[in-house]
Tab-separated table of C-alpha atoms in Angstrom:
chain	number	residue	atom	x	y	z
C	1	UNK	CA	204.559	81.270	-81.810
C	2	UNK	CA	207.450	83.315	-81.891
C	3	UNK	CA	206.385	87.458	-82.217
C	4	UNK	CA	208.701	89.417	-83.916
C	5	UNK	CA	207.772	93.292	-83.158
C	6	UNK	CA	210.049	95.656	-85.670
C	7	UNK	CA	210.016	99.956	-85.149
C	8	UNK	CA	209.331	102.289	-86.470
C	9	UNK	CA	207.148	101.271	-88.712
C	10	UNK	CA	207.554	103.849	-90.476
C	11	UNK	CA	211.016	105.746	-91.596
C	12	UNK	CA	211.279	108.890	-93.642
C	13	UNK	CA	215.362	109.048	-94.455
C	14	UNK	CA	216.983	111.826	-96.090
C	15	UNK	CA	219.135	110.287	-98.541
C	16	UNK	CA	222.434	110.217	-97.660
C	17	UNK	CA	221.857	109.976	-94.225
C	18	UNK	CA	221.945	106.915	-91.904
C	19	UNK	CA	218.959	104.709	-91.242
C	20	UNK	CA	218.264	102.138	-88.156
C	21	UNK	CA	215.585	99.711	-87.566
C	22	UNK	CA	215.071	98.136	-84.963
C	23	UNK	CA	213.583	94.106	-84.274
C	24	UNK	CA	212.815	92.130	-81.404
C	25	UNK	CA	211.274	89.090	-81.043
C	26	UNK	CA	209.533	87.312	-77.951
C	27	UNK	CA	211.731	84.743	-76.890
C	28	UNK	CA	216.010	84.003	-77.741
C	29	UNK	CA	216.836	82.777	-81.257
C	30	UNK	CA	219.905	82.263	-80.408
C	31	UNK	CA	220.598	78.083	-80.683
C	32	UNK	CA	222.308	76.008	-79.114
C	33	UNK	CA	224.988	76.003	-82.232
C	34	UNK	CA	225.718	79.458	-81.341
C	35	UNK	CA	224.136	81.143	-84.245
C	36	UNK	CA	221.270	83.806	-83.916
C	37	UNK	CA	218.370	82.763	-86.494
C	38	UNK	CA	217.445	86.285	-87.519
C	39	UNK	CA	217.402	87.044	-91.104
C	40	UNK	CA	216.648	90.990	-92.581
C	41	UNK	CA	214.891	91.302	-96.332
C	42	UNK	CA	213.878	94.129	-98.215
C	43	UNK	CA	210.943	94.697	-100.911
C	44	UNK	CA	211.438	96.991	-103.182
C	45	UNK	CA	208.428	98.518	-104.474
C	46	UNK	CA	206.345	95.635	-107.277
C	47	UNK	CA	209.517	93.395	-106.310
C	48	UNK	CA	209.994	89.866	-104.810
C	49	UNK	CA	211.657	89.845	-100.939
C	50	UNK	CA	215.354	89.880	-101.508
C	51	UNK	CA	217.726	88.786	-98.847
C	52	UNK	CA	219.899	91.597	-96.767
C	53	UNK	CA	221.109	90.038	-94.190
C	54	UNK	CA	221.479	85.867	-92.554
C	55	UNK	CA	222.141	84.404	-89.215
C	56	UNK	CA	221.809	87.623	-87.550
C	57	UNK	CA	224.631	89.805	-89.099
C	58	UNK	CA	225.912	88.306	-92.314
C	59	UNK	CA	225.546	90.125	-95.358
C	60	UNK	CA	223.952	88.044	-98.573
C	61	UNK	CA	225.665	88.392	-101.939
C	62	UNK	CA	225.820	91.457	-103.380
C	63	UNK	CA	224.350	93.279	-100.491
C	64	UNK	CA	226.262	96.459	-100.285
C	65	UNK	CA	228.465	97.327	-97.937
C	66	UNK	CA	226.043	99.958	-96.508
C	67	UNK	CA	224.056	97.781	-94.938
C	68	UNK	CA	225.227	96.222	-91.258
C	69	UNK	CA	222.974	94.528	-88.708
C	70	UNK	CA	223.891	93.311	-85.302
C	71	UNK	CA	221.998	91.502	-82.060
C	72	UNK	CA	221.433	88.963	-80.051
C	73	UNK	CA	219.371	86.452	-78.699
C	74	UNK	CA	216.116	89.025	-78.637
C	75	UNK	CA	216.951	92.440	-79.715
C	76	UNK	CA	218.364	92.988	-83.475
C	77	UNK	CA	218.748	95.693	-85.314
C	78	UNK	CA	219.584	96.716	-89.283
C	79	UNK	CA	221.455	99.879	-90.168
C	80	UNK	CA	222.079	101.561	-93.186
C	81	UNK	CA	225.112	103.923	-93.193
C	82	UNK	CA	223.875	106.404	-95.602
C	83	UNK	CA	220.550	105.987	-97.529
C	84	UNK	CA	220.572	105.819	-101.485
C	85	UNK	CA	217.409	105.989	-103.180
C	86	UNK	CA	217.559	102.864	-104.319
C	87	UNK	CA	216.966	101.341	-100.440
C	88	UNK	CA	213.217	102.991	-100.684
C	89	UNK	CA	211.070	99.853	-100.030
C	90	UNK	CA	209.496	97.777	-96.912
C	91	UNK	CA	212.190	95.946	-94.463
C	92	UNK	CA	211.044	92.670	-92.968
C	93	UNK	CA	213.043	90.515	-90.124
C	94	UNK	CA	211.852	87.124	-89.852
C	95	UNK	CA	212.559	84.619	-87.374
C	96	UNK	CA	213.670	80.664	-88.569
C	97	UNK	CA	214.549	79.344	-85.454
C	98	UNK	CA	211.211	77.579	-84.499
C	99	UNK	CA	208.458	76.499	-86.610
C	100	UNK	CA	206.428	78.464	-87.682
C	101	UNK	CA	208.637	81.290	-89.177
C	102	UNK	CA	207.540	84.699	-88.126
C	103	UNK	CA	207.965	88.242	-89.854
C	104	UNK	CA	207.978	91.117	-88.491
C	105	UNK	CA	205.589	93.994	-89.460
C	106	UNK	CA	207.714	95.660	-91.869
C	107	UNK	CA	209.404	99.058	-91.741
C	108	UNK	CA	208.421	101.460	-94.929
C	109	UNK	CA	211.237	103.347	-95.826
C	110	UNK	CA	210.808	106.116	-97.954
C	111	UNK	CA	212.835	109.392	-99.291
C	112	UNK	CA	212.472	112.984	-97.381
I	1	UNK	CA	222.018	81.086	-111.644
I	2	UNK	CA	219.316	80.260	-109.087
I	3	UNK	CA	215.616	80.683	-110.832
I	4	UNK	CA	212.624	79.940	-109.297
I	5	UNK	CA	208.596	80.684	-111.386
I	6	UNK	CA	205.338	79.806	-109.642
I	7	UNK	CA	202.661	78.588	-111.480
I	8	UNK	CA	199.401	77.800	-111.134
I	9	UNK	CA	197.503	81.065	-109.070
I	10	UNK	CA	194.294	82.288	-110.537
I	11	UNK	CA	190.742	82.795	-109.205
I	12	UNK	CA	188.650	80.347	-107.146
I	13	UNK	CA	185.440	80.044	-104.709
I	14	UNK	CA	185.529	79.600	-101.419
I	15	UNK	CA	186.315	75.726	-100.222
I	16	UNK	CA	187.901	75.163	-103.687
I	17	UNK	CA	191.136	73.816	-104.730
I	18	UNK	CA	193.997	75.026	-106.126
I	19	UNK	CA	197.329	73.528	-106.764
I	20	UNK	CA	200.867	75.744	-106.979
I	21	UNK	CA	203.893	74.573	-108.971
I	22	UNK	CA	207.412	76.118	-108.115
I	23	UNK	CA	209.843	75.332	-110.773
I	24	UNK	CA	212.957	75.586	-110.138
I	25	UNK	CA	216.350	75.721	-112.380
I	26	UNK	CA	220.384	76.970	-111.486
I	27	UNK	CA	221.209	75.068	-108.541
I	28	UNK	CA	221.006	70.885	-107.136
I	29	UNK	CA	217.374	70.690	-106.194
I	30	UNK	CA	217.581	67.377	-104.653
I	31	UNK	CA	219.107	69.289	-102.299
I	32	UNK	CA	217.673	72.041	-101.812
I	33	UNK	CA	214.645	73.122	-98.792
I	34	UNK	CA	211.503	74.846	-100.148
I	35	UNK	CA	209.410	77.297	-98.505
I	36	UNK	CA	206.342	79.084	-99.554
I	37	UNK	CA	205.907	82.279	-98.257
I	38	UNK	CA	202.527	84.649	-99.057
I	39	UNK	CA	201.471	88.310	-99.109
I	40	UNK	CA	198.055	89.323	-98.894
I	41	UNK	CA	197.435	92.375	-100.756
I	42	UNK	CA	198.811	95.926	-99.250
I	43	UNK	CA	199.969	93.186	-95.999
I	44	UNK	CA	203.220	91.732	-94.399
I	45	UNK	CA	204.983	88.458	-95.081
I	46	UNK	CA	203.065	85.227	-94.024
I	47	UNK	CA	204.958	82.318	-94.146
I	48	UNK	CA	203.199	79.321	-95.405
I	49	UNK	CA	205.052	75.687	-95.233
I	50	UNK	CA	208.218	74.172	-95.558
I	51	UNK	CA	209.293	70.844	-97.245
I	52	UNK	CA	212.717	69.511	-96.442
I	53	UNK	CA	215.301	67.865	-98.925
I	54	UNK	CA	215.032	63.935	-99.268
I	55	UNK	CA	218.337	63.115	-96.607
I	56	UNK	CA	216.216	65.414	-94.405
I	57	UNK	CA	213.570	62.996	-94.941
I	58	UNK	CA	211.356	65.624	-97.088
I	59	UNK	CA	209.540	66.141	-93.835
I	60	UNK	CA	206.861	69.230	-94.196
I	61	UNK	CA	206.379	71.281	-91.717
I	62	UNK	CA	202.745	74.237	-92.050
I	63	UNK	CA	201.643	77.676	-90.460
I	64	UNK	CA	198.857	76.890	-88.373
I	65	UNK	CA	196.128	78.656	-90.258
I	66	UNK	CA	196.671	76.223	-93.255
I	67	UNK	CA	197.352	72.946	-91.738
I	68	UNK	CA	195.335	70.211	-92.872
I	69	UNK	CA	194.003	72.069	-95.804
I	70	UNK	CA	197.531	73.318	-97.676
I	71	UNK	CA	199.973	70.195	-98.645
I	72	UNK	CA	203.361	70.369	-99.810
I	73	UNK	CA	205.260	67.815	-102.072
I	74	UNK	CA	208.529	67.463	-104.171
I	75	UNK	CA	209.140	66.211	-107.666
I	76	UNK	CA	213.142	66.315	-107.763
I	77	UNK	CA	213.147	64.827	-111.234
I	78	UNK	CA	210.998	67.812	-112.248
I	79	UNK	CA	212.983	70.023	-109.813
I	80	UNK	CA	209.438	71.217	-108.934
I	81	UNK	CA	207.737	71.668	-105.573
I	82	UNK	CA	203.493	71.874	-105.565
I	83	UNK	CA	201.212	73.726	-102.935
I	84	UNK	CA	198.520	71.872	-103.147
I	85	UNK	CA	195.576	74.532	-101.578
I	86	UNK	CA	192.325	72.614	-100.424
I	87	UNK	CA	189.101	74.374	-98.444
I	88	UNK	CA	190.485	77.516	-99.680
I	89	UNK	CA	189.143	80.745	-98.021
I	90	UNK	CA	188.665	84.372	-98.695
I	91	UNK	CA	191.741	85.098	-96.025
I	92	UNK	CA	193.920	82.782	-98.234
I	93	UNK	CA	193.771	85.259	-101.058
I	94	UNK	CA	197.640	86.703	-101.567
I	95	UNK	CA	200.460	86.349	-103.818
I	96	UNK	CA	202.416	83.049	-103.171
I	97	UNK	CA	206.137	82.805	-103.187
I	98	UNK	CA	208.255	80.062	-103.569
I	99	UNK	CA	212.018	80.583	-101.905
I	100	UNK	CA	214.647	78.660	-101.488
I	101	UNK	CA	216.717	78.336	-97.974
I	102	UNK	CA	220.733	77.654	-96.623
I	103	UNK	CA	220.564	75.529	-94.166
I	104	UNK	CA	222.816	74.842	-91.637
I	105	UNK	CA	223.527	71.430	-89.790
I	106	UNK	CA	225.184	71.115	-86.441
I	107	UNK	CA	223.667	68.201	-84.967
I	108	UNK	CA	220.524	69.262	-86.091
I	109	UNK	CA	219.660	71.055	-90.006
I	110	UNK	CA	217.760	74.443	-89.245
I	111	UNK	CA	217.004	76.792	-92.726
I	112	UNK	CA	218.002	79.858	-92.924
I	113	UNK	CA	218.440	83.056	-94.973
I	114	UNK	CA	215.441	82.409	-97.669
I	115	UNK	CA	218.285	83.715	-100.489
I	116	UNK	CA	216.311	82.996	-103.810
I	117	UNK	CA	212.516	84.232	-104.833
I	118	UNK	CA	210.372	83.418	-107.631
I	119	UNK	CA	207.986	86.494	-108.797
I	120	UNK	CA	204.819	84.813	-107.057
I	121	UNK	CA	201.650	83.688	-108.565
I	122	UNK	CA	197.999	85.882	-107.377
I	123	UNK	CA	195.617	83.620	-105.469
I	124	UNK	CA	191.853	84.819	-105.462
I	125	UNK	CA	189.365	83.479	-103.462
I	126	UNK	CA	186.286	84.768	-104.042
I	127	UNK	CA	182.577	84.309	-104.542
């Protein structure tokens, strides 16, 4: 199986200020087609998973423009240009290149 | 727009049964890949099982720890996917997601980007 390892695990932010989070995973998603099958979610506190980010580094609908991510074939990482409140929750990337799917940890984020 | 409920959760011994419904409404179902995804309480993301759309064959594919005891199935003129949960065990206890996934075919169809949730049903197994 395919280990996804995410840090910290843990991430106090001041709000305002920029966040990172970092994922790797054991072996390449990258596929043959080109694409990188690394997908970013967030849940929010008593919420369902939402999608943040597909294929690596596209943002879903209505994902603000605040939130990049970027990588390749093992190393990945999300960033958050400047923390809002609202982003307080636990970040999860998860892997959909090879069965079975794999999450990562999860990354708390939480409010200085 | 894209709405997805589970059904179904509640609380059952160990090696009962259980059976999951995931209805679904806002979007062409026939078409659509199916995953069920599960949190065990205060824990990560687990993900469960996938069933494929019918030109993908609605070929299943299972996590390891359920295989053989967890089935998945389709009812596109219900637009309704089932988890059907047998020899259930205490580790099995969790909320249970349905999602929905893009998928993307170059030669090959791989999911991706689980873009839709339903609010999750609680699964309790215990004596």
């Amino acid at each position: 199986d395919i280990v996804m390892t995410q840090s910290p695990l843990s991430l106090p932010v001041t709000p305002g200020e920029p966040a990172s989070i970092s994922c790797r995973s054991s072996q390449s998603l990258l596929h043959s087609n080109g694409y990188n099958f690394l997908d970013w979610y967030l849940q929010k506190p008593g919420q369902s998973p939402q999608l943040l980010i597909y294929l690596g580094s596209n943002r879903a609908s209505g994902v603000p423009d605040r939130f990049s991510a970027s990588g390749s074939g093992t190393d990945f990482s999300l960033q958050i240009s400047s923390v809002e409140p609202e982003d307080v929750g636990v970040y999860f990337c998860m892997q959909s290149l090879l069965t079975p799917y794999t999450f990562g940890q999860g990354t708390k984020l939480e409010m200085k | 727009e894209v709405h997805l409920v589970e059904s179904g959760g509640g609380v059952v011994k160990p090696g009962g049964s259980l059976r999951l419904a995931c209805a679904a409404s806002g979007f062409t179902f026939s078409n659509s890949w199916i995953s069920w995804v599960r949190q065990a309480p205060g824990k990560g993301l687990d993900w469960v099982g996938l069933i494929r759309d019918k030109p993908d064959g609605g070929a299943t594919d299972y996590a390891a720890t359920v295989k053989g005891r967890f089935t998945i199935s389709r009812d596109d003129s219900a637009n309704t996917v089932y988890l059907q949960m047998n020899s259930l065990e205490t580790e099995d206890t969790a909320i249970y997601y349905c999602t929905t996934a893009s998928v993307l075919t170059i030669g090959v169809s791989v999911p991706f980007g689980f873009d839709s949730w339903g609010p999750g049903t609680l699964v309790t197994v215990s004596s």
